[in-house]
CSV table of C-alpha atoms and ligand atoms in Angstrom, one decimal:
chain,number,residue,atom,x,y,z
A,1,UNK,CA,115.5,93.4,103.8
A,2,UNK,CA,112.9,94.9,101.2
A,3,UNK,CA,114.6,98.0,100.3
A,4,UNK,CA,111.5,99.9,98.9
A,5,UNK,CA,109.5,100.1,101.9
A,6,UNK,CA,112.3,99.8,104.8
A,7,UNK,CA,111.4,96.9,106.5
A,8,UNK,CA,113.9,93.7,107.3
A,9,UNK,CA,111.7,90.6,105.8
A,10,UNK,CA,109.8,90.2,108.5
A,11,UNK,CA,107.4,93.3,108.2
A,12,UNK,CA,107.8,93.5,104.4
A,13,UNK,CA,104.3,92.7,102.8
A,14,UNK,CA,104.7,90.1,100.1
A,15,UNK,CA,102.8,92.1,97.4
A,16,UNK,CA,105.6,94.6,97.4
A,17,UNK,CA,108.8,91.3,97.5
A,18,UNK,CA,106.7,89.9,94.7
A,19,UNK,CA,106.7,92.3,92.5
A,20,UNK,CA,110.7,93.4,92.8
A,21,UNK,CA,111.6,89.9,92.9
A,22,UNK,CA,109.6,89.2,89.5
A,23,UNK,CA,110.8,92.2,87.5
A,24,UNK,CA,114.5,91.3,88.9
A,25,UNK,CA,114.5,87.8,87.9
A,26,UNK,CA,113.3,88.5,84.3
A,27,UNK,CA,115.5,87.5,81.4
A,28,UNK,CA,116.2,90.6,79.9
A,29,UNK,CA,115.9,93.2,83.4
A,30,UNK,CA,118.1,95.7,83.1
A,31,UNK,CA,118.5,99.3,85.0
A,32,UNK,CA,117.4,102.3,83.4
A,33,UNK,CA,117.8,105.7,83.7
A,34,UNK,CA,115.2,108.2,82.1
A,35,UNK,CA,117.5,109.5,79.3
A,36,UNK,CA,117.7,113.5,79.8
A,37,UNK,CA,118.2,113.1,83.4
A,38,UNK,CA,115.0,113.0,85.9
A,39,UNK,CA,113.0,115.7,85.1
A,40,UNK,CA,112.2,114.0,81.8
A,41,UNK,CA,109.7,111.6,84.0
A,42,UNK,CA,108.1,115.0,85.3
A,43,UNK,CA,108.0,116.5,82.0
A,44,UNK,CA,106.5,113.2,80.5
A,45,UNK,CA,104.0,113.5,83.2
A,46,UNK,CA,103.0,116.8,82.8
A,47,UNK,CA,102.6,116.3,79.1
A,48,UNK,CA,100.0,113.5,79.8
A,49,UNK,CA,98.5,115.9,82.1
A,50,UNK,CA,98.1,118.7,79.6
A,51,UNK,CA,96.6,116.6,77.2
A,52,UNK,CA,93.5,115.8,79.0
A,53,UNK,CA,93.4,119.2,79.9
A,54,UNK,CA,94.9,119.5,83.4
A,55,UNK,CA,97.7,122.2,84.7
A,56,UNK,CA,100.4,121.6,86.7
A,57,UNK,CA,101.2,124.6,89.0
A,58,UNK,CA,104.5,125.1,90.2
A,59,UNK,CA,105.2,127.2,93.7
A,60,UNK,CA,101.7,126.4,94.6
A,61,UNK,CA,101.8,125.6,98.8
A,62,UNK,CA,98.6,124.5,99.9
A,63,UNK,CA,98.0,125.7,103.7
A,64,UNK,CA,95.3,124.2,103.6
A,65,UNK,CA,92.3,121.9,102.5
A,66,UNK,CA,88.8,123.5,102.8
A,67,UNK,CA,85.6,121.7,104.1
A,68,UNK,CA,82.2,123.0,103.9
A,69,UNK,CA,79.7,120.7,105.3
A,70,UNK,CA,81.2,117.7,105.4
A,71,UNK,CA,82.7,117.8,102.1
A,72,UNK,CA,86.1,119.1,100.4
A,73,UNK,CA,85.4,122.1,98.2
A,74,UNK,CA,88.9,123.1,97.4
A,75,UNK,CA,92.4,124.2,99.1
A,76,UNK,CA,93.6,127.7,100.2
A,77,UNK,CA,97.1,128.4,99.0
A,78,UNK,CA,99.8,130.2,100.7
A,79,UNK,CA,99.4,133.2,99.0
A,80,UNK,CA,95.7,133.4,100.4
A,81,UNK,CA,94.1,132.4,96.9
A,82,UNK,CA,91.7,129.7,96.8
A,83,UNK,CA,91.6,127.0,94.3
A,84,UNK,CA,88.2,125.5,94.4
A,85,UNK,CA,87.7,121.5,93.5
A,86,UNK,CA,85.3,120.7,90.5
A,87,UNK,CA,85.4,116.9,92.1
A,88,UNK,CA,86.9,116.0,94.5
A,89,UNK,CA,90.7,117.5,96.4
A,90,UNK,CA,93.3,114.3,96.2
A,91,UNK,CA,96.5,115.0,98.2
A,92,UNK,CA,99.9,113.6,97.3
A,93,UNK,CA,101.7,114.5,100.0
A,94,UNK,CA,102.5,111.7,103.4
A,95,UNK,CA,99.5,111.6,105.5
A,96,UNK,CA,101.9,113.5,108.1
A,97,UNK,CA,101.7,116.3,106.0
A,98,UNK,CA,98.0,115.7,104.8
A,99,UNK,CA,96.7,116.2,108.2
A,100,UNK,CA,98.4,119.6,108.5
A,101,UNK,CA,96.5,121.1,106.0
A,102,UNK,CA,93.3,120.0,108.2
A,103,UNK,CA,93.3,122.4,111.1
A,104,UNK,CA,90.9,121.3,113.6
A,105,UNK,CA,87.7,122.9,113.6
A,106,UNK,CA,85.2,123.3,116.2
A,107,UNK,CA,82.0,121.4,116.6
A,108,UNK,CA,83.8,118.6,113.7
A,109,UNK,CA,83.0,115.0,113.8
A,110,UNK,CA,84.7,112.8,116.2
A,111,UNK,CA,86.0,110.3,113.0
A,112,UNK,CA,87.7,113.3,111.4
A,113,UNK,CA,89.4,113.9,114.5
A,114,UNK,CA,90.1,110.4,115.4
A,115,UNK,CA,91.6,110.2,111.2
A,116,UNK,CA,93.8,113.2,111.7
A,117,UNK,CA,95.1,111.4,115.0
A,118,UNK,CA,95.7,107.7,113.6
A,119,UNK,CA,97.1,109.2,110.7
A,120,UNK,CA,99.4,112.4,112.2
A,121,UNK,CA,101.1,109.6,114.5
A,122,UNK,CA,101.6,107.0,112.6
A,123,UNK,CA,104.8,105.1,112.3
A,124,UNK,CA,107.3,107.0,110.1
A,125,UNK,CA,110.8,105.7,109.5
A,126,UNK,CA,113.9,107.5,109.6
A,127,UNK,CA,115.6,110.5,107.4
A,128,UNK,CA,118.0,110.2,104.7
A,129,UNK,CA,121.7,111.6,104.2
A,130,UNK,CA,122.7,112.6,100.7
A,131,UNK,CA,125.6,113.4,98.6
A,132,UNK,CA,125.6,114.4,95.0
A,133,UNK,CA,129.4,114.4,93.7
A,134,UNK,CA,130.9,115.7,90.0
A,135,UNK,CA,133.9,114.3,89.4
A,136,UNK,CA,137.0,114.1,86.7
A,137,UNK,CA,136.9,110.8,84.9
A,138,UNK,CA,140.0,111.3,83.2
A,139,UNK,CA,141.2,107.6,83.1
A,140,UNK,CA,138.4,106.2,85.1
A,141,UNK,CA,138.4,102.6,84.9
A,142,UNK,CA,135.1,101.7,85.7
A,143,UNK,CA,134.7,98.4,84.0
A,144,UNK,CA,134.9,96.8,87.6
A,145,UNK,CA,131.2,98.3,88.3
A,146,UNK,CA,128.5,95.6,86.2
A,147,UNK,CA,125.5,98.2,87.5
A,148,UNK,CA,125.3,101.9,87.7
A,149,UNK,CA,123.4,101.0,90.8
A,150,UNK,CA,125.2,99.9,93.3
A,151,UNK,CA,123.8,98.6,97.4
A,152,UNK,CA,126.5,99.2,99.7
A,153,UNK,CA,126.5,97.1,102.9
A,154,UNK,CA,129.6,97.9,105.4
A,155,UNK,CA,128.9,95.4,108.0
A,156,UNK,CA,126.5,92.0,107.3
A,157,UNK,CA,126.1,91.5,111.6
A,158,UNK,CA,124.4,95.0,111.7
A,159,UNK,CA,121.4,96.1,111.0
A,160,UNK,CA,120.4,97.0,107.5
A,161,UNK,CA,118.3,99.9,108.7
A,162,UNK,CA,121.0,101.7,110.2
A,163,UNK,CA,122.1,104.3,107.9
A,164,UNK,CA,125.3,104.2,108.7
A,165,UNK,CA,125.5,100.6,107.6
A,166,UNK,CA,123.9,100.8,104.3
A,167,UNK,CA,123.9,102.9,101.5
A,168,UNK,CA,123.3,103.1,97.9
A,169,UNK,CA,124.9,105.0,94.7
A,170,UNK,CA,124.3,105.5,91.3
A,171,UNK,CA,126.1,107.1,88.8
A,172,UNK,CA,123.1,108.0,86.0
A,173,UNK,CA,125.9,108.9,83.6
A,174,UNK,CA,127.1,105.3,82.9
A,175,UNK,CA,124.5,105.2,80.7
A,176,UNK,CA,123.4,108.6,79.6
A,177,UNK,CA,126.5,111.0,78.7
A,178,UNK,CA,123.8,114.0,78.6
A,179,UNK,CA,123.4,114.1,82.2
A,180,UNK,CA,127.0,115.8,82.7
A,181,UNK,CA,130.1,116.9,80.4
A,182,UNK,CA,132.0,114.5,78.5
A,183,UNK,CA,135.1,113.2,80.6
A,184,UNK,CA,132.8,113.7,84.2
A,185,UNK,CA,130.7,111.4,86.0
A,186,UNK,CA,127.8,112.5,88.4
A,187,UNK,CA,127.5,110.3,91.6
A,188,UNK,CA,124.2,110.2,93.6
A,189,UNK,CA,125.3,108.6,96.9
A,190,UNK,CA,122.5,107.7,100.0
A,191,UNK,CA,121.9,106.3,103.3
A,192,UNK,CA,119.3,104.4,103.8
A,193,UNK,CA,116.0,105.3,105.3
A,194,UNK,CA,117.1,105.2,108.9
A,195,UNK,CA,118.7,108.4,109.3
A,196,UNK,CA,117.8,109.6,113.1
A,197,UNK,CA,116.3,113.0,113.1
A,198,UNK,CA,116.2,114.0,116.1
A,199,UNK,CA,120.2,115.2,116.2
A,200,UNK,CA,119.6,117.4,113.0
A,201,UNK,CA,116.6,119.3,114.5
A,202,UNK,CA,118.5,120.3,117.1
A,203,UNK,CA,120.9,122.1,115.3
A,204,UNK,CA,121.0,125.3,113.5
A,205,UNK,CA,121.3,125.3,109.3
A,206,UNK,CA,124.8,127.3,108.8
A,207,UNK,CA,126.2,126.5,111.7
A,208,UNK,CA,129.2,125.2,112.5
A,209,UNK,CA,128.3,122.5,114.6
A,210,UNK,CA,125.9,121.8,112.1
A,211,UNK,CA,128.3,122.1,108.9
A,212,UNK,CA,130.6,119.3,111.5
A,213,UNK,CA,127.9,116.8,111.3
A,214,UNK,CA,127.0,116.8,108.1
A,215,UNK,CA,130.3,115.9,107.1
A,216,UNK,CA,130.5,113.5,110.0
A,217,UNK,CA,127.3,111.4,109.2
A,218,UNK,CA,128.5,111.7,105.7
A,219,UNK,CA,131.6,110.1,105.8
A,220,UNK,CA,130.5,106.6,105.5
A,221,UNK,CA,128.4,107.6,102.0
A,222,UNK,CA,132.2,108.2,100.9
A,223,UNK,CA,133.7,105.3,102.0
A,224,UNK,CA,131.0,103.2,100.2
A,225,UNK,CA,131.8,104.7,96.7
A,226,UNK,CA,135.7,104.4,97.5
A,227,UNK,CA,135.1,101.1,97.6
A,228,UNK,CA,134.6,100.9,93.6
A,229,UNK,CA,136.4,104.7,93.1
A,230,UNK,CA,139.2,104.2,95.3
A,231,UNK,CA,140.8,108.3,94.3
A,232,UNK,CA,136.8,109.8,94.4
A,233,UNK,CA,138.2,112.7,97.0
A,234,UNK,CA,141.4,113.6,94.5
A,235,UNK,CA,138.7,113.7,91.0
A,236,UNK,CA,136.2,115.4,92.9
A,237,UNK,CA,135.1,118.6,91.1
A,238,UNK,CA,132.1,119.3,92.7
A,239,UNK,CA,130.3,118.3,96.3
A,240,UNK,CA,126.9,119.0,98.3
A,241,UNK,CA,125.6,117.6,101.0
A,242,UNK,CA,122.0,117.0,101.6
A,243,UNK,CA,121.2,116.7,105.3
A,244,UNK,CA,117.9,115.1,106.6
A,245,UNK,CA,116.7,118.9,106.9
A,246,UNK,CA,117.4,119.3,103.4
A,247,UNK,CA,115.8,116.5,102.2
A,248,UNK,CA,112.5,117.5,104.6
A,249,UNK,CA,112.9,121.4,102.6
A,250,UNK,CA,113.0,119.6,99.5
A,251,UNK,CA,111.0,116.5,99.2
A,252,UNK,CA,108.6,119.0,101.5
A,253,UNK,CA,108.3,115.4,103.7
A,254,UNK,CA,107.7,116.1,107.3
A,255,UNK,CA,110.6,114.9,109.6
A,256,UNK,CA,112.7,114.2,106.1
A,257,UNK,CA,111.2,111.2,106.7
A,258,UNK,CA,111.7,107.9,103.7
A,259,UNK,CA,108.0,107.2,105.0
A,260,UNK,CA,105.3,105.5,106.9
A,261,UNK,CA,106.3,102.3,108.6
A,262,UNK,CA,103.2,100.1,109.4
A,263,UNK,CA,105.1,96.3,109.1
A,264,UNK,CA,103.0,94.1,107.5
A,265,UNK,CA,101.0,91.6,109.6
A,266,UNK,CA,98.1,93.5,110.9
A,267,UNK,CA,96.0,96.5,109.8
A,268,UNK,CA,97.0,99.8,110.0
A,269,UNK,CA,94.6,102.7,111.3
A,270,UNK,CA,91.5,103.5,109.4
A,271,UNK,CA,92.6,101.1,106.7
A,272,UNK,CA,88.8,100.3,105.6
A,273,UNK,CA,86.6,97.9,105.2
A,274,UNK,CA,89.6,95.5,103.6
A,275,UNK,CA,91.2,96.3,107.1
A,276,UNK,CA,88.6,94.0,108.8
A,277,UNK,CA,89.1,91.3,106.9
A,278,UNK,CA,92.6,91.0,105.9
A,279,UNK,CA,95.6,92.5,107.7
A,280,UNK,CA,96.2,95.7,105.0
A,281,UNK,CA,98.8,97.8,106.2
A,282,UNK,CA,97.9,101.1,104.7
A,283,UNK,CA,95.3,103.4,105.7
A,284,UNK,CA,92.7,104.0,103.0
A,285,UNK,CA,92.2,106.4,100.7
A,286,UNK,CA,89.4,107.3,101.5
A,287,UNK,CA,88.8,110.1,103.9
A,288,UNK,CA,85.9,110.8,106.4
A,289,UNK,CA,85.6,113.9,104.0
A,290,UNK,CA,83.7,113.0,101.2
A,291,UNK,CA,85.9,114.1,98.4
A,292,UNK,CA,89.3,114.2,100.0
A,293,UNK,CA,91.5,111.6,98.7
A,294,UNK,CA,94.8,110.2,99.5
A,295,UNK,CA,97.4,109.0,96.9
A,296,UNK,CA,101.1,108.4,97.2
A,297,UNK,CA,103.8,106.1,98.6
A,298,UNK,CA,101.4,106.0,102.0
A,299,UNK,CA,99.5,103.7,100.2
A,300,UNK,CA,99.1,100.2,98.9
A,301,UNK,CA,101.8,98.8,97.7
A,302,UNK,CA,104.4,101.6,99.3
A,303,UNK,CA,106.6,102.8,99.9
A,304,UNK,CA,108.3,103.6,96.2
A,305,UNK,CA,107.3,105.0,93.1
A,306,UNK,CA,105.4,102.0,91.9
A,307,UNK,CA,103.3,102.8,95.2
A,308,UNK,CA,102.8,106.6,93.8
A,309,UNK,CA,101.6,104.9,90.1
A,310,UNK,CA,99.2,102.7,91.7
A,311,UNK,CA,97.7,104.6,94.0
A,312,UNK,CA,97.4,107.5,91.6
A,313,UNK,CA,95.5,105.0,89.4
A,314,UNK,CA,93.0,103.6,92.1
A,315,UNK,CA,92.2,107.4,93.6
A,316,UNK,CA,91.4,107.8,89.6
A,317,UNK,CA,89.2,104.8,89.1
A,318,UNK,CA,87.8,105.8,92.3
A,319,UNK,CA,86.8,109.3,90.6
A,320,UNK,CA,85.5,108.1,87.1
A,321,UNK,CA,83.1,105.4,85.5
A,322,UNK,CA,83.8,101.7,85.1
A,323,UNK,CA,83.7,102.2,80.8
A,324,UNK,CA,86.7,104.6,81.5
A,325,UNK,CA,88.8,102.1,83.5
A,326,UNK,CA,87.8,99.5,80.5
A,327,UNK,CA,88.7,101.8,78.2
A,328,UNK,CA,92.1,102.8,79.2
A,329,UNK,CA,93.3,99.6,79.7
A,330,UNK,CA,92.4,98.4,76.2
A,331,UNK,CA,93.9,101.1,74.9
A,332,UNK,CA,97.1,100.5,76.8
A,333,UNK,CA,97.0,96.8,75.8
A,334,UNK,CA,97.5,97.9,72.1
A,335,UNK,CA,100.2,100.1,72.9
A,336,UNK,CA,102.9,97.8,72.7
A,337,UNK,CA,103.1,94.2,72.7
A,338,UNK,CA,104.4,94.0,76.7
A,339,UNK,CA,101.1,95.9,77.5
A,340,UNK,CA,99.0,93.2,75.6
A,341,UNK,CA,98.2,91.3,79.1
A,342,UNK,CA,96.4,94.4,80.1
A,343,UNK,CA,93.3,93.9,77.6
A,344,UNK,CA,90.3,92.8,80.2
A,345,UNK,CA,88.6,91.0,77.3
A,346,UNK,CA,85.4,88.8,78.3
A,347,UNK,CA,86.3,89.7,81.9
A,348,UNK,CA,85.5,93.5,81.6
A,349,UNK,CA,82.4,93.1,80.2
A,350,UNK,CA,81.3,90.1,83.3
A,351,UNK,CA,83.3,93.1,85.5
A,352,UNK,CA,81.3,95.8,84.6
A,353,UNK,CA,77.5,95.2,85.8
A,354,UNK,CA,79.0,94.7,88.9
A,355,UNK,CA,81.1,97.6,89.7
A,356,UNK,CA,78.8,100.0,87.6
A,357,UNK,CA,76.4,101.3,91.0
A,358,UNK,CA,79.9,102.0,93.2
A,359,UNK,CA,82.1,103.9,90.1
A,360,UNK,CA,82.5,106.3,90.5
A,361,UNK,CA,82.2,106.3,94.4
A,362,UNK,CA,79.0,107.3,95.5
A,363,UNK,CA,79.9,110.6,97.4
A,364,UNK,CA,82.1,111.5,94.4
A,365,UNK,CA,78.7,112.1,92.0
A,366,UNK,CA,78.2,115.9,91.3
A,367,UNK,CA,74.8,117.1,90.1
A,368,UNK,CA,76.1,116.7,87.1
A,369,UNK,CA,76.6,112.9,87.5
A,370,UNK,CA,73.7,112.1,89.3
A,371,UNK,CA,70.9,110.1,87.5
A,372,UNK,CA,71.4,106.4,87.7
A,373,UNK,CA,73.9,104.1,89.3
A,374,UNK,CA,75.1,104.2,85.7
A,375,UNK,CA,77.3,107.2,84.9
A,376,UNK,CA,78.4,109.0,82.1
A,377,UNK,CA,81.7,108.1,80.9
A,378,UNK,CA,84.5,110.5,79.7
A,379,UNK,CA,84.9,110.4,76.2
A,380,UNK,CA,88.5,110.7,76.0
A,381,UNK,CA,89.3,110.9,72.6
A,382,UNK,CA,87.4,114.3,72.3
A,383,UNK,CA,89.0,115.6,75.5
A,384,UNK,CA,92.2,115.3,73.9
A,385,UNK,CA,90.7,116.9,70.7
A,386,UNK,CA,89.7,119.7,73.0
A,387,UNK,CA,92.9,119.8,74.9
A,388,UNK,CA,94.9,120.2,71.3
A,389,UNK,CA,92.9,123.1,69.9
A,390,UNK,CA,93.2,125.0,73.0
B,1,FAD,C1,117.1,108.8,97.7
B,1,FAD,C2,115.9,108.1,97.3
B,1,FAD,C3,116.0,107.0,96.5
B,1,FAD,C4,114.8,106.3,96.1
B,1,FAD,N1,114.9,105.3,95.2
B,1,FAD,C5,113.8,104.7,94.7
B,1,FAD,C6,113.9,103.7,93.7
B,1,FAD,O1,115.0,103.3,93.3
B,1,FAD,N2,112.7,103.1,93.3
B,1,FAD,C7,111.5,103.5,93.8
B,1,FAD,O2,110.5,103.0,93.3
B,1,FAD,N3,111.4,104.5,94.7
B,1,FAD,C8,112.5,105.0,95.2
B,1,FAD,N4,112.4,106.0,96.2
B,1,FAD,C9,111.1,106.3,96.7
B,1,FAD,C10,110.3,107.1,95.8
B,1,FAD,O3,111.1,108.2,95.3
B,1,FAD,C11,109.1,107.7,96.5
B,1,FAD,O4,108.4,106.7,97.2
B,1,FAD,C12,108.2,108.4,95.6
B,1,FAD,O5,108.8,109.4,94.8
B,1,FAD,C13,107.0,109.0,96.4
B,1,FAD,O6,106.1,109.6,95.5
B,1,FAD,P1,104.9,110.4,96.0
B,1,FAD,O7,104.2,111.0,94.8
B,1,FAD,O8,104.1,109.5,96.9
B,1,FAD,O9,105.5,111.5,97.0
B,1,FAD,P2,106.5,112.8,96.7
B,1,FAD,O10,107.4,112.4,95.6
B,1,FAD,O11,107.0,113.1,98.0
B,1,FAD,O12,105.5,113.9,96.2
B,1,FAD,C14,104.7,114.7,97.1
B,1,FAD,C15,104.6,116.0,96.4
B,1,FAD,O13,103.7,116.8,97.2
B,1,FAD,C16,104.2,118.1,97.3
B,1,FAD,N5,103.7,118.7,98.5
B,1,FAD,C17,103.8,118.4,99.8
B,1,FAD,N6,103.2,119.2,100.6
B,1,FAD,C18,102.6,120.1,99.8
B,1,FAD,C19,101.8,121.3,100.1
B,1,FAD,N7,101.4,121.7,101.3
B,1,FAD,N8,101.3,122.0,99.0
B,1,FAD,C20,101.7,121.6,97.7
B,1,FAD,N9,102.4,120.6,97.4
B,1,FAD,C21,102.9,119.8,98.5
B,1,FAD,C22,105.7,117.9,97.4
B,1,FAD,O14,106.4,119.1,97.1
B,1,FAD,C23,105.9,116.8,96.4
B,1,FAD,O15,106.1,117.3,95.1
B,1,FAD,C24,113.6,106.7,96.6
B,1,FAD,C25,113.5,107.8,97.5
B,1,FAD,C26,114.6,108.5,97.8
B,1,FAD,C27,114.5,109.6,98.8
């Protein structure tokens, strides 16, 4: 079973099995936790953001992604205001979600609406079930637990994808005290991405019957951490559930689904021009809309957050000039010496002449891009100058 994206071994691509298995087999691999809790990896992110002169906008629904003749100008928000694109519009959210921003329009191309088909229906799997627990650690033992991490499988014969047969917890303050006050613990517990949705959408939030299954479907998530906290239900100080509708509310992920499910082996709709060749099970990023792109755990390697890095990084290099993406990565490679594999030496130079006509991609060239295959790079060292006196 590949836990990331979902799939037993069989259906797991080996891109994604390589790279788990290679940073879990390193000497020193260890777990972390981002110290300060999680919103310090949102924080970090929007302080890279800021420097280059970007704004993160919080509350900001987009209803929807506006087209003018073939291209992406921009999105409307829910408030009605419209934020128009300099470049190019790049959604983050699951292609489920994506194509509800694209109402149909009349008279559009057939490949638009064939795109917004393959990509509305594609395979999803399952919800999850949460519970976040504060407890009393007065006297807590829990020497016994080598991981704040821990995979909890109730029966080996079943299926791993059943979520009432494996779940995971973590208890972040193990190794960060900050997270909670001293003598408590905070517990994440979660099924696995195989939660059924269907019985939850039947139900009303608030009701009893659905207040009854919550805590049914939960019960399992507390067995699991028993098994290392034997008295959790006498320390506990604190409880929510998080039911699939929750986590759809939330993680704003249509169905509360973990995510799309295309096993590997063959080529998923509208996966490109790779797609003819080899089997790639992700649909590209490109769109038949010349400047929308896709990023996010829908794409290469999902599903998981190393899925969200990449394919942040590839709609980027898709955006900007070849000297940029040579650039960046020497100046990562002198960052620190673990980074030091990432300087393209020789190679970027022999690289460059032949990616130069196709970066940035062709339909991505605004007027003010448009002489020459070659384009302007960014300078980025006065963009942060800029960004700082601001
Ligand atoms: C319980 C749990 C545990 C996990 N554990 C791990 C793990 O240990 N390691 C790992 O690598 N991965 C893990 N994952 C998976 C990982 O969290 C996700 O794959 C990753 O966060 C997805 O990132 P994303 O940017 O693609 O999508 P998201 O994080 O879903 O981001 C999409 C964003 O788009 C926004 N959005 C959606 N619609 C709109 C709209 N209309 N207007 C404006 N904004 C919108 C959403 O609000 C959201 O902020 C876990 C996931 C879960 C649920």
């Amino acid at each position: 079973m590949c836990i990331f994206c979902g799939f037993p071994a069989k259906g797991a691509m080996t891109a994604h099995i390589l790279y788990i298995l290679e940073r879990f087999f390193e000497d020193d691999a260890a777990f972390s936790v981002p110290i300060g809790g999680t919103s310090q990896l949102g924080e970090t992110l929007q302080r890279g953001l800021e420097k280059f002169g970007g704004k993160l906008q919080m509350n900001t629904h987009v209803n929807e992604i506006l087209v003018e003749d073939g291209r992406a100008v921009g999105v409307r928000l829910k408030n009605g205001k419209v934020v128009k694109a300099r470049k190019a519009v790049v959604s983050n959210a699951t292609p489920f979600d994506t194509v509800k921003m694209m109402p149909q329009q009349e008279h559009e191309p057939k490949g638009l609406t064939k795109w917004r088909n393959d990509l509305g229906t594609l395979p999803r799997h399952g919800a999850i079930s949460h519970l976040f627990l504060g407890i009393d650690a007065t006297g807590l033992d829990l020497s016994n637990i080598d991981d704040p991490a821990q995979l909890v499988i109730q029966d080996w014969k079943k299926s791993m994808q059943d979520s009432q047969n494996l779940c995971s917890f973590f208890i972040p303050s193990l190794l960060d005290k900050s997270v909670c006050p001293e003598g408590k613990h905070v517990i994440h517990v979660y099924s696995s991405g195989g939660e059924p949705y269907e019985p939850w959408e039947k139900l009303k939030q608030g009701s009893p019957e659905y207040e009854a299954y919550k805590e049914e479907r939960v019960e399992v998530l507390f067995k699991a951490v028993e098994r290392c906290i034997p008295d959790i239900r006498d320390r506990l100080e604190f409880s929510i559930i998080g039911s699939p509708l929750a986590h759809e509310a939330f993680l704003r992920r249509d169905r509360g689904t973990y995510g799309m499910a295309w096993a590997a082996g063959s080529s998923a709709p509208q996966a490109g021009l790779l797609g003819k060749v080899l089997p790639f099970p992700f649909p590209n990023l490109k769109t038949p809309i010349d400047g929308l792109l896709r990023c996010g755990d829908s794409c290469f390697p999902g599903i998981g957050t190393p899925s969200a890095a990449a394919s942040g990084a590839i709609a980027a290099n898709t955006m900007t000039h070849v000297d940029n993406h040579i650039q960046l990565l020497r100046e990562a490679s002198k960052k620190d010496d673990m980074y030091k594999f990432l300087d393209p030496g020789i190679l970027g130079e022999v690289y460059k002449p032949l990616v130069q006509g196709f970066t940035p991609s062709s339909e991505l060239r605004s007027e003010r891009f448009s002489r020459g295959a070659g384009v302007k790079p960014v300078d980025h060292n006065a963009a942060a100058e800029q960004s700082t006196v601001e």
